[in-house]
Every structure is written in C-alpha cells, then in structure tokens.
mmCIF file of C-alpha atoms in Angstrom:
data_model
loop_
_atom_site.group_PDB
_atom_site.id
_atom_site.type_symbol
_atom_site.label_atom_id
_atom_site.label_comp_id
_atom_site.label_asym_id
_atom_site.label_seq_id
_atom_site.Cartn_x
_atom_site.Cartn_y
_atom_site.Cartn_z
ATOM 1 C CA MET A 995 20.192 53.588 -28.178
ATOM 2 C CA ALA A 996 17.114 52.619 -30.215
ATOM 3 C CA SER A 997 14.903 52.928 -27.196
ATOM 4 C CA SER A 998 16.076 56.499 -26.600
ATOM 5 C CA SER A 999 15.073 57.589 -30.081
ATOM 6 C CA ALA A 1000 11.579 56.249 -29.493
ATOM 7 C CA SER A 1001 11.101 57.922 -26.151
ATOM 8 C CA ARG A 1002 9.215 61.025 -25.259
ATOM 9 C CA LYS A 1003 11.003 64.392 -25.754
ATOM 10 C CA GLY A 1004 13.576 65.186 -23.089
ATOM 11 C CA LYS A 1005 13.252 61.784 -21.376
ATOM 12 C CA HIS A 1006 16.282 59.600 -20.790
ATOM 13 C CA LEU A 1007 16.147 56.219 -19.056
ATOM 14 C CA THR A 1008 19.245 54.821 -17.395
ATOM 15 C CA LEU A 1009 20.334 51.232 -17.840
ATOM 16 C CA LYS A 1010 19.167 50.539 -14.301
ATOM 17 C CA ASP A 1011 15.741 52.005 -15.157
ATOM 18 C CA LYS A 1012 15.461 49.689 -18.139
ATOM 19 C CA VAL A 1013 16.327 46.617 -16.076
ATOM 20 C CA GLN A 1014 13.689 47.680 -13.543
ATOM 21 C CA ILE A 1015 11.105 48.082 -16.312
ATOM 22 C CA ILE A 1016 11.859 44.584 -17.612
ATOM 23 C CA LYS A 1017 11.575 43.119 -14.113
ATOM 24 C CA GLN A 1018 8.296 44.906 -13.325
ATOM 25 C CA HIS A 1019 6.771 43.882 -16.643
ATOM 26 C CA ASP A 1020 7.761 40.247 -16.035
ATOM 27 C CA GLU A 1021 5.987 40.502 -12.683
ATOM 28 C CA GLY A 1022 2.770 41.526 -14.450
ATOM 29 C CA LYS A 1023 2.824 45.317 -14.516
ATOM 30 C CA SER A 1024 1.135 46.657 -17.643
ATOM 31 C CA VAL A 1025 2.851 48.729 -20.323
ATOM 32 C CA GLN A 1026 0.402 51.548 -19.599
ATOM 33 C CA ASP A 1027 1.341 51.632 -15.894
ATOM 34 C CA LEU A 1028 5.069 51.545 -16.707
ATOM 35 C CA LYS A 1029 4.644 54.389 -19.205
ATOM 36 C CA VAL A 1030 3.052 56.540 -16.510
ATOM 37 C CA GLU A 1031 5.552 55.583 -13.792
ATOM 38 C CA TYR A 1032 8.639 56.343 -15.892
ATOM 39 C CA GLY A 1033 7.147 59.263 -17.835
ATOM 40 C CA CYS A 1034 8.040 57.937 -21.258
ATOM 41 C CA GLY A 1035 6.250 56.773 -24.378
ATOM 42 C CA GLN A 1036 4.546 53.435 -24.878
ATOM 43 C CA THR A 1037 6.761 52.630 -27.853
ATOM 44 C CA GLN A 1038 9.862 53.095 -25.710
ATOM 45 C CA ILE A 1039 8.545 50.617 -23.137
ATOM 46 C CA TYR A 1040 7.822 48.041 -25.846
ATOM 47 C CA LEU A 1041 11.314 48.482 -27.303
ATOM 48 C CA ILE A 1042 12.900 47.958 -23.884
ATOM 49 C CA ILE A 1043 10.921 44.750 -23.383
ATOM 50 C CA LYS A 1044 11.815 43.579 -26.889
ATOM 51 C CA GLN A 1045 15.523 44.264 -26.225
ATOM 52 C CA ASN A 1046 15.413 42.357 -22.925
ATOM 53 C CA GLU A 1047 18.439 40.169 -23.609
ATOM 54 C CA ALA A 1048 20.648 42.926 -25.013
ATOM 55 C CA ILE A 1049 19.862 45.277 -22.123
ATOM 56 C CA THR A 1050 20.526 42.708 -19.407
ATOM 57 C CA ASN A 1051 23.775 41.615 -21.088
ATOM 58 C CA THR A 1052 24.952 45.237 -21.219
ATOM 59 C CA PHE A 1053 23.962 45.723 -17.598
ATOM 60 C CA GLU A 1054 25.927 42.627 -16.570
ATOM 61 C CA THR A 1055 28.998 43.733 -18.521
ATOM 62 C CA ASN A 1056 28.913 47.230 -17.019
ATOM 63 C CA ALA A 1057 28.480 45.824 -13.530
ATOM 64 C CA SER A 1058 31.541 43.622 -14.032
ATOM 65 C CA SER A 1059 33.647 46.497 -15.385
ATOM 66 C CA SER A 1060 32.568 48.761 -12.549
ATOM 67 C CA SER A 1061 33.632 46.171 -10.018
ATOM 68 C CA HIS A 1062 37.208 46.316 -11.319
ATOM 69 C CA SER A 1063 37.394 50.086 -11.590
ATOM 70 C CA LEU A 1064 35.947 50.639 -8.156
ATOM 71 C CA GLY A 1065 38.892 48.829 -6.647
ATOM 72 C CA HIS A 1066 40.923 51.972 -7.257
ATOM 73 C CA SER A 1067 38.539 54.127 -5.264
ATOM 74 C CA CYS A 1068 38.088 51.753 -2.358
ATOM 75 C CA ARG A 1069 38.757 54.430 0.230
ATOM 76 C CA LYS A 1070 35.534 56.168 -0.777
ATOM 77 C CA SER A 1071 33.532 52.934 -0.704
ATOM 78 C CA THR A 1072 31.181 52.142 2.177
ATOM 79 C CA PHE A 1073 28.758 49.394 3.110
ATOM 80 C CA SER A 1074 26.095 51.237 1.097
ATOM 81 C CA ASP A 1075 28.123 50.492 -2.041
ATOM 82 C CA VAL A 1076 27.788 46.789 -1.288
ATOM 83 C CA ASN A 1077 24.056 47.179 -0.765
ATOM 84 C CA ASP A 1078 23.584 49.051 -4.031
ATOM 85 C CA ARG A 1079 25.718 46.709 -6.109
ATOM 86 C CA LEU A 1080 24.047 43.637 -4.648
ATOM 87 C CA TYR A 1081 20.657 45.099 -5.498
ATOM 88 C CA GLU A 1082 21.767 45.732 -9.097
ATOM 89 C CA TRP A 1083 23.007 42.143 -9.329
ATOM 90 C CA TYR A 1084 19.710 40.912 -7.862
ATOM 91 C CA LEU A 1085 17.729 42.843 -10.497
ATOM 92 C CA LEU A 1086 19.903 41.376 -13.216
ATOM 93 C CA ALA A 1087 19.276 37.842 -11.939
ATOM 94 C CA CYS A 1088 15.524 38.435 -11.720
ATOM 95 C CA SER A 1089 15.434 39.840 -15.239
ATOM 96 C CA LYS A 1090 16.748 36.452 -16.414
ATOM 97 C CA ASN A 1091 14.159 34.495 -14.408
ATOM 98 C CA ILE A 1092 16.789 33.467 -11.836
ATOM 99 C CA ASP A 1093 15.577 33.631 -8.240
ATOM 100 C CA PRO A 1094 18.632 33.838 -5.920
ATOM 101 C CA ASP A 1095 18.138 32.413 -2.433
ATOM 102 C CA GLY A 1096 19.429 33.904 0.824
ATOM 103 C CA PRO A 1097 22.789 32.084 0.987
ATOM 104 C CA THR A 1098 23.518 32.985 -2.638
ATOM 105 C CA LEU A 1099 22.797 36.677 -2.061
ATOM 106 C CA LYS A 1100 24.896 36.814 1.105
ATOM 107 C CA SER A 1101 27.773 35.077 -0.642
ATOM 108 C CA LYS A 1102 27.532 37.552 -3.522
ATOM 109 C CA ALA A 1103 27.501 40.469 -1.067
ATOM 110 C CA GLN A 1104 30.695 39.188 0.550
ATOM 111 C CA GLU A 1105 32.263 38.814 -2.885
ATOM 112 C CA ILE A 1106 31.329 42.405 -3.798
ATOM 113 C CA ALA A 1107 32.796 43.712 -0.537
ATOM 114 C CA GLU A 1108 36.077 41.927 -1.258
ATOM 115 C CA LYS A 1109 36.244 43.365 -4.785
ATOM 116 C CA LEU A 1110 35.646 46.861 -3.397
ATOM 117 C CA GLU A 1111 38.285 46.177 -0.715
ATOM 118 C CA ILE A 1112 35.862 47.159 2.034
ATOM 119 C CA GLU A 1113 37.104 46.048 5.430
ATOM 120 C CA GLY A 1114 34.845 44.952 8.271
ATOM 121 C CA PHE A 1115 31.873 43.973 6.152
ATOM 122 C CA LYS A 1116 30.061 40.785 7.156
ATOM 123 C CA ALA A 1117 27.008 39.429 5.358
ATOM 124 C CA SER A 1118 25.210 38.490 8.574
ATOM 125 C CA ASN A 1119 21.562 37.520 8.901
ATOM 126 C CA ARG A 1120 20.851 40.858 10.567
ATOM 127 C CA TRP A 1121 22.455 42.785 7.709
ATOM 128 C CA PHE A 1122 20.593 40.644 5.163
ATOM 129 C CA ASP A 1123 17.220 41.283 6.810
ATOM 130 C CA LYS A 1124 17.862 45.034 6.743
ATOM 131 C CA TRP A 1125 18.934 44.852 3.088
ATOM 132 C CA LYS A 1126 15.739 43.027 2.106
ATOM 133 C CA HIS A 1127 13.595 45.450 4.082
ATOM 134 C CA HIS A 1128 15.319 48.488 2.537
ATOM 135 C CA HIS A 1129 14.658 47.226 -0.988
ATOM 136 C CA SER A 1130 11.181 45.818 -0.180
ATOM 137 C CA ILE A 1131 12.202 42.337 -1.261
ATOM 138 C CA ASN A 1132 10.036 39.362 -0.360
ATOM 139 C CA ARG A 1133 10.988 35.838 -1.297
ATOM 140 C CA VAL A 1134 9.134 34.957 -4.479
ATOM 141 C CA SER A 1135 10.146 31.788 -6.294
ATOM 142 C CA VAL A 1136 9.840 31.400 -10.038
ATOM 143 C CA CYS A 1137 6.890 29.036 -10.432
ATOM 144 C CA GLY A 1138 6.504 26.548 -13.244
ATOM 145 C CA ASP A 1139 5.060 27.879 -16.461
ATOM 146 C CA SER A 1140 4.861 31.442 -15.189
ATOM 147 C CA GLY A 1141 8.646 31.734 -15.259
ATOM 148 C CA ASP A 1142 8.671 31.030 -18.993
ATOM 149 C CA VAL A 1143 5.936 33.472 -19.976
ATOM 150 C CA SER A 1144 6.774 35.783 -22.876
ATOM 151 C CA CYS A 1145 5.525 39.301 -22.121
ATOM 152 C CA LEU A 1146 5.398 40.246 -25.780
ATOM 153 C CA ARG A 1147 3.342 37.158 -26.617
ATOM 154 C CA VAL A 1148 0.902 37.955 -23.815
ATOM 155 C CA ASP A 1149 0.513 41.572 -24.958
ATOM 156 C CA SER A 1150 0.155 40.508 -28.579
ATOM 157 C CA TRP A 1151 -2.573 38.013 -27.668
ATOM 158 C CA LYS A 1152 -4.491 40.634 -25.697
ATOM 159 C CA GLU A 1153 -4.370 42.970 -28.685
ATOM 160 C CA ARG A 1154 -5.711 40.246 -31.012
ATOM 161 C CA LEU A 1155 -8.302 38.895 -28.575
ATOM 162 C CA PRO A 1156 -11.185 41.252 -29.539
ATOM 163 C CA ASP A 1157 -10.897 40.093 -33.163
ATOM 164 C CA ILE A 1158 -10.754 36.426 -32.092
ATOM 165 C CA LEU A 1159 -13.910 36.770 -29.983
ATOM 166 C CA ALA A 1160 -15.757 39.113 -32.346
ATOM 167 C CA ASN A 1161 -18.146 36.589 -33.912
ATOM 168 C CA TYR A 1162 -19.001 34.609 -30.775
ATOM 169 C CA LYS A 1163 -21.439 35.012 -27.908
ATOM 170 C CA MET A 1164 -20.071 34.506 -24.393
ATOM 171 C CA GLU A 1165 -21.837 31.140 -24.084
ATOM 172 C CA ASP A 1166 -20.062 29.998 -27.261
ATOM 173 C CA ILE A 1167 -16.515 30.649 -26.002
ATOM 174 C CA TYR A 1168 -14.979 27.528 -24.416
ATOM 175 C CA ASN A 1169 -11.653 26.533 -22.887
ATOM 176 C CA ILE A 1170 -10.253 23.010 -22.524
ATOM 177 C CA ASP A 1171 -7.247 21.969 -20.446
ATOM 178 C CA GLU A 1172 -5.846 18.866 -18.770
ATOM 179 C CA THR A 1173 -4.570 18.237 -15.273
ATOM 180 C CA GLY A 1174 -2.937 15.169 -13.731
ATOM 181 C CA CYS A 1175 -4.309 13.428 -10.646
ATOM 182 C CA PHE A 1176 -2.597 10.932 -8.352
ATOM 183 C CA TRP A 1177 -5.964 9.839 -7.137
ATOM 184 C CA ARG A 1178 -4.858 8.009 -3.969
ATOM 185 C CA SER A 1179 -2.434 10.696 -2.810
ATOM 186 C CA LEU A 1180 -2.706 13.368 -0.136
ATOM 187 C CA PRO A 1181 -3.195 17.034 -1.180
ATOM 188 C CA ASP A 1182 0.497 17.890 -1.514
ATOM 189 C CA LYS A 1183 0.785 15.063 -4.016
ATOM 190 C CA GLY A 1184 -2.590 15.438 -5.699
ATOM 191 C CA PHE A 1185 -3.369 17.335 -8.878
ATOM 192 C CA GLY A 1186 -0.501 18.742 -10.931
ATOM 193 C CA THR A 1187 -0.746 21.911 -12.989
ATOM 194 C CA LYS A 1188 -0.201 20.133 -16.267
ATOM 195 C CA ALA A 1189 -1.078 16.715 -17.572
ATOM 196 C CA LEU A 1190 2.408 15.832 -18.820
ATOM 197 C CA GLN A 1191 4.572 16.752 -15.838
ATOM 198 C CA CYS A 1192 4.973 13.126 -14.706
ATOM 199 C CA LYS A 1193 6.654 10.719 -17.103
ATOM 200 C CA GLY A 1194 6.587 7.203 -15.701
ATOM 201 C CA GLY A 1195 7.666 5.862 -12.333
ATOM 202 C CA LYS A 1196 5.636 4.065 -9.688
ATOM 203 C CA LYS A 1197 3.231 6.945 -9.215
ATOM 204 C CA SER A 1198 1.928 6.655 -12.776
ATOM 205 C CA LYS A 1199 -0.037 3.539 -11.750
ATOM 206 C CA THR A 1200 -2.325 5.692 -9.606
ATOM 207 C CA ARG A 1201 -2.421 8.622 -11.971
ATOM 208 C CA VAL A 1202 -5.206 9.738 -14.282
ATOM 209 C CA THR A 1203 -5.428 12.641 -16.670
ATOM 210 C CA VAL A 1204 -8.540 14.780 -16.354
ATOM 211 C CA ALA A 1205 -9.599 17.116 -19.171
ATOM 212 C CA LEU A 1206 -12.049 19.874 -18.279
ATOM 213 C CA ILE A 1207 -14.173 21.962 -20.650
ATOM 214 C CA ALA A 1208 -16.127 25.073 -19.653
ATOM 215 C CA ASN A 1209 -17.462 28.206 -21.304
ATOM 216 C CA ALA A 1210 -17.376 31.879 -20.387
ATOM 217 C CA THR A 1211 -20.832 31.821 -18.781
ATOM 218 C CA GLY A 1212 -19.933 28.933 -16.448
ATOM 219 C CA GLU A 1213 -21.437 26.045 -18.411
ATOM 220 C CA LYS A 1214 -19.476 22.788 -17.960
ATOM 221 C CA GLU A 1215 -19.070 19.634 -20.018
ATOM 222 C CA ASP A 1216 -18.643 16.279 -18.277
ATOM 223 C CA PRO A 1217 -14.996 15.629 -17.290
ATOM 224 C CA ILE A 1218 -12.881 13.455 -19.585
ATOM 225 C CA VAL A 1219 -10.791 10.890 -17.683
ATOM 226 C CA THR A 1220 -7.923 8.894 -19.199
ATOM 227 C CA TRP A 1221 -6.404 5.928 -17.331
ATOM 228 C CA THR A 1222 -4.266 2.899 -18.147
ATOM 229 C CA SER A 1223 -6.879 0.114 -18.015
ATOM 230 C CA LYS A 1224 -9.721 -0.455 -20.474
ATOM 231 C CA ASN A 1225 -11.826 -2.537 -18.082
ATOM 232 C CA PRO A 1226 -10.701 -2.135 -14.451
ATOM 233 C CA ARG A 1227 -11.972 -4.799 -12.067
ATOM 234 C CA CYS A 1228 -14.084 -2.231 -10.217
ATOM 235 C CA PHE A 1229 -16.003 -1.588 -13.467
ATOM 236 C CA ARG A 1230 -17.482 -5.079 -13.354
ATOM 237 C CA GLY A 1231 -21.175 -4.840 -14.187
ATOM 238 C CA ILE A 1232 -20.794 -1.195 -15.254
ATOM 239 C CA GLN A 1233 -20.578 0.018 -18.831
ATOM 240 C CA THR A 1234 -18.352 3.041 -19.441
ATOM 241 C CA ARG A 1235 -21.302 4.985 -20.892
ATOM 242 C CA GLN A 1236 -22.916 4.711 -17.444
ATOM 243 C CA LEU A 1237 -20.037 6.572 -15.791
ATOM 244 C CA PRO A 1238 -20.479 10.266 -14.857
ATOM 245 C CA VAL A 1239 -17.431 11.087 -17.026
ATOM 246 C CA PHE A 1240 -16.157 10.330 -20.509
ATOM 247 C CA TYR A 1241 -13.646 7.521 -19.968
ATOM 248 C CA PHE A 1242 -10.692 6.677 -22.200
ATOM 249 C CA ASP A 1243 -7.968 4.101 -21.694
ATOM 250 C CA GLN A 1244 -4.372 4.621 -22.725
ATOM 251 C CA THR A 1245 -1.154 2.825 -21.822
ATOM 252 C CA ASN A 1246 0.404 5.655 -19.810
ATOM 253 C CA ALA A 1247 -2.743 7.658 -18.916
ATOM 254 C CA TRP A 1248 -1.511 10.732 -20.807
ATOM 255 C CA MET A 1249 -3.756 12.710 -23.153
ATOM 256 C CA THR A 1250 -2.437 12.457 -26.731
ATOM 257 C CA ALA A 1251 -4.389 11.213 -29.748
ATOM 258 C CA ASP A 1252 -7.555 11.180 -27.645
ATOM 259 C CA MET A 1253 -7.847 14.920 -28.274
ATOM 260 C CA TYR A 1254 -9.229 14.125 -31.742
ATOM 261 C CA GLN A 1255 -11.962 12.005 -30.153
ATOM 262 C CA ILE A 1256 -12.684 14.560 -27.436
ATOM 263 C CA VAL A 1257 -13.063 17.532 -29.761
ATOM 264 C CA GLY A 1258 -14.832 15.352 -32.323
ATOM 265 C CA SER A 1259 -17.435 14.318 -29.748
ATOM 266 C CA PHE A 1260 -17.809 17.936 -28.644
ATOM 267 C CA ASN A 1261 -18.267 18.972 -32.286
ATOM 268 C CA ARG A 1262 -21.073 16.430 -32.779
ATOM 269 C CA LYS A 1263 -22.857 17.839 -29.734
ATOM 270 C CA MET A 1264 -22.571 21.375 -31.123
ATOM 271 C CA ILE A 1265 -23.975 20.177 -34.473
ATOM 272 C CA GLN A 1266 -26.994 18.738 -32.673
ATOM 273 C CA GLN A 1267 -27.469 22.034 -30.835
ATOM 274 C CA LYS A 1268 -26.932 23.999 -34.066
ATOM 275 C CA ARG A 1269 -24.163 26.047 -32.473
ATOM 276 C CA SER A 1270 -20.806 27.230 -33.797
ATOM 277 C CA VAL A 1271 -18.347 27.696 -30.946
ATOM 278 C CA LEU A 1272 -14.786 28.784 -30.215
ATOM 279 C CA LEU A 1273 -12.533 26.384 -28.273
ATOM 280 C CA LEU A 1274 -9.397 27.910 -26.716
ATOM 281 C CA MET A 1275 -6.648 25.384 -26.132
ATOM 282 C CA ASP A 1276 -3.104 25.127 -24.786
ATOM 283 C CA ASN A 1277 -0.404 24.965 -27.460
ATOM 284 C CA ALA A 1278 0.941 21.657 -26.117
ATOM 285 C CA GLY A 1279 2.750 18.908 -27.972
ATOM 286 C CA CYS A 1280 -0.174 16.526 -27.441
ATOM 287 C CA HIS A 1281 -2.558 18.936 -29.207
ATOM 288 C CA PRO A 1282 -2.083 18.436 -32.980
ATOM 289 C CA GLU A 1283 -1.948 21.543 -35.140
ATOM 290 C CA ASP A 1284 -4.570 20.227 -37.569
ATOM 291 C CA LEU A 1285 -7.228 20.500 -34.863
ATOM 292 C CA ARG A 1286 -7.578 24.132 -35.971
ATOM 293 C CA ASP A 1287 -9.651 23.509 -39.107
ATOM 294 C CA LYS A 1288 -10.769 19.926 -38.680
ATOM 295 C CA PHE A 1289 -14.275 20.433 -37.251
ATOM 296 C CA SER A 1290 -17.394 21.992 -38.737
ATOM 297 C CA ASN A 1291 -18.883 23.598 -35.625
ATOM 298 C CA VAL A 1292 -15.859 23.976 -33.334
ATOM 299 C CA LYS A 1293 -13.099 26.441 -34.203
ATOM 300 C CA VAL A 1294 -9.941 25.593 -32.266
ATOM 301 C CA VAL A 1295 -7.623 28.491 -31.400
ATOM 302 C CA PHE A 1296 -4.331 27.840 -29.610
ATOM 303 C CA PHE A 1297 -2.888 30.139 -26.985
ATOM 304 C CA PRO A 1298 0.657 31.346 -27.799
ATOM 305 C CA PRO A 1299 3.390 29.012 -26.460
ATOM 306 C CA ASN A 1300 4.266 29.400 -22.757
ATOM 307 C CA THR A 1301 1.480 31.873 -21.947
ATOM 308 C CA THR A 1302 -1.343 29.804 -20.464
ATOM 309 C CA SER A 1303 -0.450 30.665 -16.864
ATOM 310 C CA LYS A 1304 -1.369 34.267 -17.746
ATOM 311 C CA LEU A 1305 -4.039 33.804 -20.415
ATOM 312 C CA GLN A 1306 -5.920 30.529 -19.969
ATOM 313 C CA PRO A 1307 -9.113 30.750 -17.843
ATOM 314 C CA LEU A 1308 -8.794 27.192 -16.512
ATOM 315 C CA ASP A 1309 -5.282 28.022 -15.268
ATOM 316 C CA LEU A 1310 -6.469 31.190 -13.514
ATOM 317 C CA GLY A 1311 -8.379 29.536 -10.668
ATOM 318 C CA ILE A 1312 -10.834 27.014 -12.131
ATOM 319 C CA ILE A 1313 -8.598 23.937 -11.946
ATOM 320 C CA LYS A 1314 -7.415 24.941 -8.464
ATOM 321 C CA ASN A 1315 -11.014 25.239 -7.293
ATOM 322 C CA PHE A 1316 -11.815 21.833 -8.764
ATOM 323 C CA THR A 1317 -8.722 20.369 -7.082
ATOM 324 C CA VAL A 1318 -9.780 21.549 -3.622
ATOM 325 C CA HIS A 1319 -13.197 19.938 -3.997
ATOM 326 C CA TYR A 1320 -11.610 16.640 -5.102
ATOM 327 C CA ARG A 1321 -9.256 16.653 -2.133
ATOM 328 C CA HIS A 1322 -12.205 17.196 0.187
ATOM 329 C CA TYR A 1323 -13.902 14.003 -1.048
ATOM 330 C CA LEU A 1324 -10.657 12.023 -0.852
ATOM 331 C CA LEU A 1325 -9.820 13.131 2.679
ATOM 332 C CA SER A 1326 -13.392 12.672 3.909
ATOM 333 C CA TYR A 1327 -13.287 9.062 2.708
ATOM 334 C CA ILE A 1328 -10.002 8.371 4.481
ATOM 335 C CA LEU A 1329 -11.119 9.978 7.742
ATOM 336 C CA ALA A 1330 -14.432 8.094 7.703
ATOM 337 C CA SER A 1331 -12.580 4.761 7.646
ATOM 338 C CA ILE A 1332 -9.487 5.561 9.640
ATOM 339 C CA GLU A 1333 -10.730 4.342 13.030
ATOM 340 C CA THR A 1334 -11.324 0.791 11.772
ATOM 341 C CA CYS A 1335 -7.978 0.358 9.991
ATOM 342 C CA VAL A 1336 -4.414 -0.156 11.162
ATOM 343 C CA SER A 1337 -3.272 2.954 9.299
ATOM 344 C CA SER A 1338 -4.601 5.414 6.794
ATOM 345 C CA SER A 1339 -2.294 3.910 4.165
ATOM 346 C CA GLU A 1340 -4.423 0.783 4.446
ATOM 347 C CA VAL A 1341 -7.514 2.895 3.798
ATOM 348 C CA ALA A 1342 -5.894 4.369 0.702
ATOM 349 C CA LYS A 1343 -5.383 0.906 -0.779
ATOM 350 C CA THR A 1344 -9.152 0.395 -0.806
ATOM 351 C CA ILE A 1345 -9.726 3.431 -3.047
ATOM 352 C CA THR A 1346 -10.533 2.372 -6.607
ATOM 353 C CA ILE A 1347 -10.436 4.224 -9.894
ATOM 354 C CA LEU A 1348 -14.249 4.117 -9.789
ATOM 355 C CA ASP A 1349 -14.182 6.034 -6.483
ATOM 356 C CA ALA A 1350 -11.835 8.582 -8.036
ATOM 357 C CA ILE A 1351 -14.067 8.983 -11.094
ATOM 358 C CA ARG A 1352 -17.105 9.649 -8.919
ATOM 359 C CA TRP A 1353 -15.187 12.213 -6.834
ATOM 360 C CA ILE A 1354 -13.885 13.875 -9.994
ATOM 361 C CA SER A 1355 -17.454 14.212 -11.262
ATOM 362 C CA LYS A 1356 -18.711 15.594 -7.931
ATOM 363 C CA ALA A 1357 -15.770 17.998 -7.601
ATOM 364 C CA TRP A 1358 -16.395 19.403 -11.082
ATOM 365 C CA ARG A 1359 -20.097 19.882 -10.304
ATOM 366 C CA ASP A 1360 -19.095 21.741 -7.118
ATOM 367 C CA VAL A 1361 -17.217 24.428 -9.077
ATOM 368 C CA LYS A 1362 -19.638 27.355 -9.268
ATOM 369 C CA PRO A 1363 -20.561 28.870 -12.650
ATOM 370 C CA GLU A 1364 -19.775 32.350 -11.307
ATOM 371 C CA THR A 1365 -16.245 31.219 -10.388
ATOM 372 C CA ILE A 1366 -15.726 29.979 -13.943
ATOM 373 C CA SER A 1367 -17.106 33.121 -15.581
ATOM 374 C CA LYS A 1368 -14.933 35.346 -13.378
ATOM 375 C CA CYS A 1369 -11.812 33.409 -14.385
ATOM 376 C CA PHE A 1370 -12.738 33.910 -18.042
ATOM 377 C CA ARG A 1371 -13.090 37.632 -17.420
ATOM 378 C CA ARG A 1372 -9.742 37.666 -15.658
ATOM 379 C CA ALA A 1373 -8.253 36.164 -18.822
ATOM 380 C CA GLY A 1374 -9.754 39.038 -20.803
ATOM 381 C CA VAL A 1375 -12.590 36.967 -22.288
ATOM 382 C CA THR A 1376 -15.432 39.468 -21.943
ATOM 383 C CA PRO A 1377 -17.875 41.010 -24.429
ATOM 384 C CA SER A 1378 -15.573 44.030 -24.655
ATOM 385 C CA ALA A 1379 -12.410 41.930 -24.132
ATOM 386 C CA ILE A 1380 -11.479 43.971 -21.059
ATOM 387 C CA ALA A 1381 -9.909 41.897 -18.278
ATOM 388 C CA VAL A 1382 -10.841 42.402 -14.639
ATOM 389 C CA GLY A 1383 -8.494 42.321 -11.673
ATOM 390 C CA SER A 1384 -7.688 39.155 -9.764
ATOM 391 C CA SER A 1385 -9.530 40.512 -6.725
ATOM 392 C CA ASP A 1386 -12.794 39.728 -8.513
ATOM 393 C CA ILE A 1387 -12.063 36.014 -8.529
ATOM 394 C CA ASP A 1388 -13.576 33.823 -5.840
ATOM 395 C CA ASP A 1389 -10.900 32.291 -3.655
ATOM 396 C CA PRO A 1390 -10.207 28.902 -5.298
ATOM 397 C CA PHE A 1391 -8.950 27.532 -2.006
ATOM 398 C CA VAL A 1392 -12.347 27.288 -0.347
ATOM 399 C CA ASP A 1393 -12.212 25.248 2.877
ATOM 400 C CA ILE A 1394 -8.425 25.025 2.646
ATOM 401 C CA ASP A 1395 -8.104 25.325 6.442
ATOM 402 C CA LEU A 1396 -10.453 22.384 6.904
ATOM 403 C CA ILE A 1397 -8.484 20.343 4.395
ATOM 404 C CA GLU A 1398 -5.196 21.145 6.152
ATOM 405 C CA GLU A 1399 -6.745 20.037 9.455
ATOM 406 C CA MET A 1400 -7.953 16.794 7.881
ATOM 407 C CA ASN A 1401 -4.560 16.321 6.296
ATOM 408 C CA GLY A 1402 -2.868 16.673 9.685
ATOM 409 C CA LEU A 1403 -5.159 14.080 11.246
ATOM 410 C CA ILE A 1404 -4.364 11.627 8.479
ATOM 411 C CA ARG A 1405 -0.602 12.098 8.859
ATOM 412 C CA CYS A 1406 -0.987 11.344 12.572
ATOM 413 C CA HIS A 1407 -2.348 7.953 11.545
ATOM 414 C CA GLY A 1408 0.678 7.136 9.436
ATOM 415 C CA TYR A 1409 -0.534 7.896 5.913
ATOM 416 C CA ARG A 1410 2.175 9.005 3.519
#
C-alpha cells in the first residue's frame, strides 16, 4: 500500500488501525497525536486520511468476505466474535459519518451471530450495555456542519493561517457570521446555527437574520438585523438610524445581497479610522466571491467549505453566548407578564420586532470581550497562530440552569 511505503521503518499498520486513525482524526485528534500513538510517520498519517474512502471501502469488503468464510469455522466462534465484528462494523459506519443507534447495532449483532452460526446469542439490553462499556462507546450524534468537516481542509487552513494573519495586528482581524432567530420562540426554538437553515413556512414570519462582527481583541460592531418589513408598525415615530442595530428589510429575512452593503459600510468606517483590516467569512452561497477584492480597506478571506464549525471563532462559542443572553431577555419579559395574561402564548403575541431588536442589541453587549478573544484563540487566530484548548473558553451557557427553570415555568402556563 502507498501508506506503507511512507511509514516509518519497520512499522506496519493493519486495516483496522487505519480505520481507527480516520475515526479519531474525524473526532478532532491531531496528526501529531496520532503519529505518537501509532508510532509511525506524519506523512503516513496524512496519506491514510487522504485515502479515507479507499480504506473504508476495502475494510467493508473484507468484513463482508470474512463473514462468509467464518461460516465454515462456526464451531470455533464464540460471543466474543460477535462483539469484535460488531465493533469493526461500528468503526466503519463512524468513518463514513454514520451514527448507528442502539436498535440498529443490536439488529446488526443478531445478524452477525446468524452468519457465524452461533447458537444462543441474544442481543439483549444487558449484553448491549456491556458491549458499549467494553469498547468505551458513548452515544454521540453527528451534529450539523461538524459532520461534514473535511480534515484535510482544516489542516491545510491551519498551515496557511500564519501567512494569512502575517500583516495584521490582532485588533485588525475580524470575523462575520449570521445566525437565525425566531424571536418569539422559546429557547429550544430560538437561534439556529446558520442563517439559511429555515426556508419558508409559518415560522419565517417571526424570524430575523442577525449578522455579528467582532475582532480578535473582543471589539464588536453593532449587530446587523434583516427582517421582512421595511417599516413595521412598531417603528412608528422611529427612524431606522435611531435603532441600536443596522436594520435591513428583505422579503424572506435571509442575508443575501445585503452582504455588499454590510461590508461596504464596514469598509467606509475603516477608511475613516485609517485602518486596513482582515475579515474572515463563511464560504456560503449568499457570500459572493467578488467580495474578496472589492474593498479598499477590508480584505475578505473565506474559510474553506464545510469547515466553519472547527475554524470560525463566532461558531466556537461566541454566537452561543449571545444566544443565551437573548433568551434571558425573552424569558424575563414573558415571566414578568405571565400573571396578568390567560397564557404565556398571549404574552408572546405582544412581543414586537422592536422588542427583539432591543434584546438583540443588549445580548450582544453582554458578550464579554474576553470570551470573544478566547474563541479567536481557540480558532488559532493568535499572534503566533497557535490555537489554545477548548478548556480556556468561558462557558457560553452562562445561567443555563436559570433559563431552564424559567422555561419550565413558562411551559406550565401553556406557552408552546
């Protein structure tokens, strides 16, 4: 194999080892740590990761062939054979970003036992618990963007990052990202991780898109809010320039062409301050490619596709922190009025987009500069471009217990 020729002298990795390496790297383990654990060269690890698909396909084929051949040696098979083969199948599934649930794994175990002609085996809950414990398996679901992250793209970005940051001070390195907000909804239906997850439906009427901009030292720009109405009734007597946010109207409240206006406005501010800055941005469809070289004082650099859950500072705790603060204002409002209303759903109907805008502004102000700067460092955006561990990040879910308690009280009053 190509990976064998690139490995350290005398070192041979089995197919099972390679599948394990792929799985561990997908889970976030560094190439350096894998090199040490398996006692092989860095180049070999990179080749294994690069050959992900070929290795997993070979593993699957071999597992299938072994299942047939083992039927002839069924007398030597025991329950441990089922355990081992199920674990190999589980690793294969995980390497393809498939997260088998309990019933699926138990059904597969029963199928393996039948192929091995093992009598008396039963995939009971007790057996399954022991199997999970033996292999140190905890239920971890593939989550959103993280499941699509390309390890090679992440590593490549980290290698290029020092050159990207080389000509900028920390206060001149910014990140912009959008998040969606159903501004009348309870926490479990509040902010989404990405602005474009919802496409229509009744909920879109109470949905805004919020764009946030911050730099590596914790400095924040005013939030940018996009909603469907140009002049909502609650804005009567108020000019949009008087709002604590930058307000845009758009038919479906999604952020598209407005990005030109947003970055253009930001560029004008940087011209006034005589600053040249770097703006890191998600490589999303609503972010036109020609943003890269369009502005005199703002250089736009896109993250590689499908990597922001690992690389983007705003995705590494800042937006979550902001979300918690927004929920606090929303729930406090509902609880303050709940005693005088028939139900909390009636209270929710009194919330206006102006209320939401004010809470968005307050929530963004509540995010501490040190929380922002730590998330930038976690993304590797430091003077030496050396990332810190996640343990250095302030818990973004501040007061989450209080919010859950408030949430429970509201549900008791019939809000859904």
